[in-house]
C-alpha positions in Angstrom: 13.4 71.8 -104.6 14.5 74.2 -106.9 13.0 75.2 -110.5 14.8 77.5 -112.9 13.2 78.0 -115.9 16.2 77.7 -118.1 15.2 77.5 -122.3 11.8 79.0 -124.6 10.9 78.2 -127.4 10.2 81.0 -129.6 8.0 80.2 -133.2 9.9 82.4 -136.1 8.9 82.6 -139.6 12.8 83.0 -141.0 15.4 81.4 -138.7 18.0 83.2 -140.2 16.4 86.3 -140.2 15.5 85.9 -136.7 19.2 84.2 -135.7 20.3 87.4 -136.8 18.4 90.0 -135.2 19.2 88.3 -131.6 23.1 88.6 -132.6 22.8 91.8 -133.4 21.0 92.4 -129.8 24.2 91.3 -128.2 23.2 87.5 -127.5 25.4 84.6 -127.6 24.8 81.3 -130.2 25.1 78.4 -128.2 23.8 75.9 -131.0 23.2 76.2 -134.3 21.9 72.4 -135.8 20.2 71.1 -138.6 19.1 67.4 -139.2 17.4 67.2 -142.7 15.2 69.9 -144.1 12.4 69.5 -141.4 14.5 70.4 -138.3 17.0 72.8 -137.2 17.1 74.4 -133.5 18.8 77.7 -133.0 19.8 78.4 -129.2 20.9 82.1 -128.4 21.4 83.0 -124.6 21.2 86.7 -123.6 24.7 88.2 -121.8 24.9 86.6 -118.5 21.4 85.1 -118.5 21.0 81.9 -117.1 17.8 81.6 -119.3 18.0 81.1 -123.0 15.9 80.7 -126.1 15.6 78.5 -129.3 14.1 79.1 -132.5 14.4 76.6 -135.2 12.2 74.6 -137.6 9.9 71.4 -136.6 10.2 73.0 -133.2 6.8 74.0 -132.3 3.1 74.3 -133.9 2.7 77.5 -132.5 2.2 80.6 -135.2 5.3 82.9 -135.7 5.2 86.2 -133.9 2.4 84.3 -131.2 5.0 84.5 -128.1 5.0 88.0 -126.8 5.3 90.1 -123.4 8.6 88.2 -122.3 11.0 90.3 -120.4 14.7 90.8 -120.3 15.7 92.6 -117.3 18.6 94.7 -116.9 20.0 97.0 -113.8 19.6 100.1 -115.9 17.4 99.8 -118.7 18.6 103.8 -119.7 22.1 102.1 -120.6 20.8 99.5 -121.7 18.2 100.8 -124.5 21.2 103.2 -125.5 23.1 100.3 -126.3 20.8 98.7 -128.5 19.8 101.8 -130.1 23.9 101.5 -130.8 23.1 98.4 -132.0 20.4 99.6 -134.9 17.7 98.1 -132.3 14.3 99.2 -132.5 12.8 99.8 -129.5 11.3 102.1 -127.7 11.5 105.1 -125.2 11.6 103.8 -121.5 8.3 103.7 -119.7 6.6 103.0 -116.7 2.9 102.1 -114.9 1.5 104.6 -112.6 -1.7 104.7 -110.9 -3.7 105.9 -113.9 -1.5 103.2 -116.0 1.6 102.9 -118.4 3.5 106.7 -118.2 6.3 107.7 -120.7 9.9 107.7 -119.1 11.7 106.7 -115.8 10.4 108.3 -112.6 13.9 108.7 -110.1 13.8 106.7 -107.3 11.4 104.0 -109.1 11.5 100.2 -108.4 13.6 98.6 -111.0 11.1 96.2 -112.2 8.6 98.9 -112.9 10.7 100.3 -116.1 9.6 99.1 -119.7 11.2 99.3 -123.3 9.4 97.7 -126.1 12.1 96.2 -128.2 10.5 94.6 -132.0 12.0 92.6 -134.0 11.7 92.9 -137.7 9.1 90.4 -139.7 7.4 89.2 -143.0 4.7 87.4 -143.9 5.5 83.6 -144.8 2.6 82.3 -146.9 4.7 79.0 -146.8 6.4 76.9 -144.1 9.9 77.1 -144.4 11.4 75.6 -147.6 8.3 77.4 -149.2 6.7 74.0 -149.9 2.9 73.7 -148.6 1.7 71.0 -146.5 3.2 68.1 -146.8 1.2 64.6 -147.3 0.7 62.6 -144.4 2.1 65.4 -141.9 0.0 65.1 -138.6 -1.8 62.0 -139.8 -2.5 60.2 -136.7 -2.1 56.1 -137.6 -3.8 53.4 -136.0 -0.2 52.8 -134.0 0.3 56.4 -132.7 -3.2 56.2 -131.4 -2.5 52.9 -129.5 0.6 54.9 -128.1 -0.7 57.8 -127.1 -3.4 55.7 -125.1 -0.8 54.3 -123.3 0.4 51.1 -124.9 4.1 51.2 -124.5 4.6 48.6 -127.4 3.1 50.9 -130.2 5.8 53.6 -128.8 8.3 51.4 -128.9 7.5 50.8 -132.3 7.0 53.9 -134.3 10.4 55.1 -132.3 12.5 51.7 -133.0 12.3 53.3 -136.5 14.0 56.4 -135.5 16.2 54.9 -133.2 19.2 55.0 -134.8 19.1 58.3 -136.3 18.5 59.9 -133.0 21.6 58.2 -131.4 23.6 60.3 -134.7 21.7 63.5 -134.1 22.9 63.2 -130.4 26.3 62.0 -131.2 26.8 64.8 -133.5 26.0 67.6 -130.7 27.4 65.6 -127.6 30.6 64.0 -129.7 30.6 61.2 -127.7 29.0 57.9 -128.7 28.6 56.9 -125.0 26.5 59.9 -124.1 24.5 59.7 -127.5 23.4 56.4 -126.3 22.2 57.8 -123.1 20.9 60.8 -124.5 19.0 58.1 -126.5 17.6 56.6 -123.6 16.8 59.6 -121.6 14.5 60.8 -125.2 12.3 57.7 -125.2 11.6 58.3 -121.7 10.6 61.7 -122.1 8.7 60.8 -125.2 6.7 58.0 -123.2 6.2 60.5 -120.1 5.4 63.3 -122.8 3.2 61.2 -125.4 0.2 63.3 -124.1 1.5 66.5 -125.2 2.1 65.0 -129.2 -1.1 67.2 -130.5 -0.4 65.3 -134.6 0.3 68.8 -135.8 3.8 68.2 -136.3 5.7 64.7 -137.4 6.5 62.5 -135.3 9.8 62.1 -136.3 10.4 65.9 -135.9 9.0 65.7 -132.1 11.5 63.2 -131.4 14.1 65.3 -132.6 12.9 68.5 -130.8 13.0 66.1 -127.5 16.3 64.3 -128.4 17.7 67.9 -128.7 16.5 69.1 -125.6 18.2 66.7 -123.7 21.5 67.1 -125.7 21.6 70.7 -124.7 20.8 69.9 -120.9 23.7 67.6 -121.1 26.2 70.4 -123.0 24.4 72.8 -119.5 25.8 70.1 -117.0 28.8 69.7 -118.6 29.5 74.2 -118.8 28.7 73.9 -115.1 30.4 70.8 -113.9 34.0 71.1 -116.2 36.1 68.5 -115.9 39.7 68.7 -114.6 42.2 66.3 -116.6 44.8 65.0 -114.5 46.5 63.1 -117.4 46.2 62.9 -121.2 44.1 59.5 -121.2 41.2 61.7 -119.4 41.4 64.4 -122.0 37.5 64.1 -123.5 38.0 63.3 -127.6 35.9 62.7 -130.5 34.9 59.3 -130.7 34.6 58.1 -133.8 31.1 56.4 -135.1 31.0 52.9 -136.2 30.3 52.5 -140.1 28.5 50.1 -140.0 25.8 51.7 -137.8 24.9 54.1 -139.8 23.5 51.1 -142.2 20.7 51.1 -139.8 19.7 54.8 -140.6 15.9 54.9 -141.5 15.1 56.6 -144.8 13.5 60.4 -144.6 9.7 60.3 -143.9 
């Protein structure tokens, strides 16, 4: 069986700052998507990576700045640090480890994989989660019903997600413009969130773990389809925007 690891999730304090910075580095937006103040997921992919990352908002609990020591590997990381110093990149001078440890520059004949450049990205404080509101009442509450859910009753799930339901099934539509696959993308998110409800820790909404999940699986779809394209033989298979029925979006639940 094979396992690529194919997205990270990276905690920023400014999405826009740090939407920026990656541009600037040379990589490649691949989705850019807001649903309400609470949630937005940024997804950047390096040149010719098969790997890509996200930053965003309502994404992850984890502390800006707390994911470090990932690697971006190039054939010749000379030419490559030269062009992000072209690039107004800080990082640093190349480096390697020898037997007494980490040694400045690129010994000839060296195994790729030995040669290091620290590249930082700029950052500022955030006394503030983004919006610069504080904590917001009832965020990470646990209720009575979540409880039952996360101990495995699958009619308390179904419940505090029946709420959401809807709203999902736009979200999707809106990044897979298609209110077929929306529905599937639907379905494919309450699975994950049943198979996943462990891994809820109550720091973050519900509603915005949902959406991180419900994203997820929109942007494996978007994957398949960049890898799978689909040959038209006649204008009735040409894929088109389906519209979305009016009166569904009646059944959108109000903000939490």
């Amino acid at each position: 069986m094979d396992m690529k690891l194919e997205l990270v999730v990276l905690p920023v304090s400014d999405v826009d700052r740090a939407k920026a910075f990656y541009e600037k580095a040379g990589f490649r937006v691949d989705v850019d998507h807001r649903a309400g103040p609470d949630f937005r997921v940024v997804q950047l992919t390096p040149p010719r990576s098969e790997c890509s990352i996200t930053i965003g908002t309502g994404l992850t609990p984890s502390e800006p700045g707390s994911a470090k020591g990932l690697h971006l590997v190039v054939t010749d990381i000379e030419a490559a640090r030269g062009e992000l110093v072209k690039r107004d990149i800080d990082v640093s001078e190349p480096f390697h480890f020898g037997a007494e440890g980490q040694v400045p520059g690129v010994p000839p004949g060296a195994p790729q994989l030995r040669h290091v450049c620290h590249v930082r990205r700029p950052r500022r404080q955030r006394l503030a989660p983004p919006g610069g509101r504080g904590p917001q009442p009832g965020a990470g509450v646990v209720t009575a019903t979540l409880e039952r859910a996360l101990a495995g009753d699958e009619a308390a799930l179904g419940e505090l997600t029946g709420r959401h339901r809807r709203e999902l099934h736009v979200h999707c539509y809106r990044m897979l413009a298609s209110f077929d696959d929306a529905e599937d993308a639907v379905q494919e998110t309450l699975l994950r969130a049943w198979g996943r409800r462990a891994g809820f820790d109550g720091g973050t909404m519900f509603r915005a773990w949902l959406y991180s999940i419900a994203t997820n699986v929109c942007l494996d779809a978007i994957r398949r389809r960049a890898r799978n394209p689909v040959v038209a033989r006649s204008y009735a298979e040409v894929p088109w925007l389906q519209p979305y029925p009016d009166p569904l979006l009646d059944e959108l639940a109000p903000d939490d």
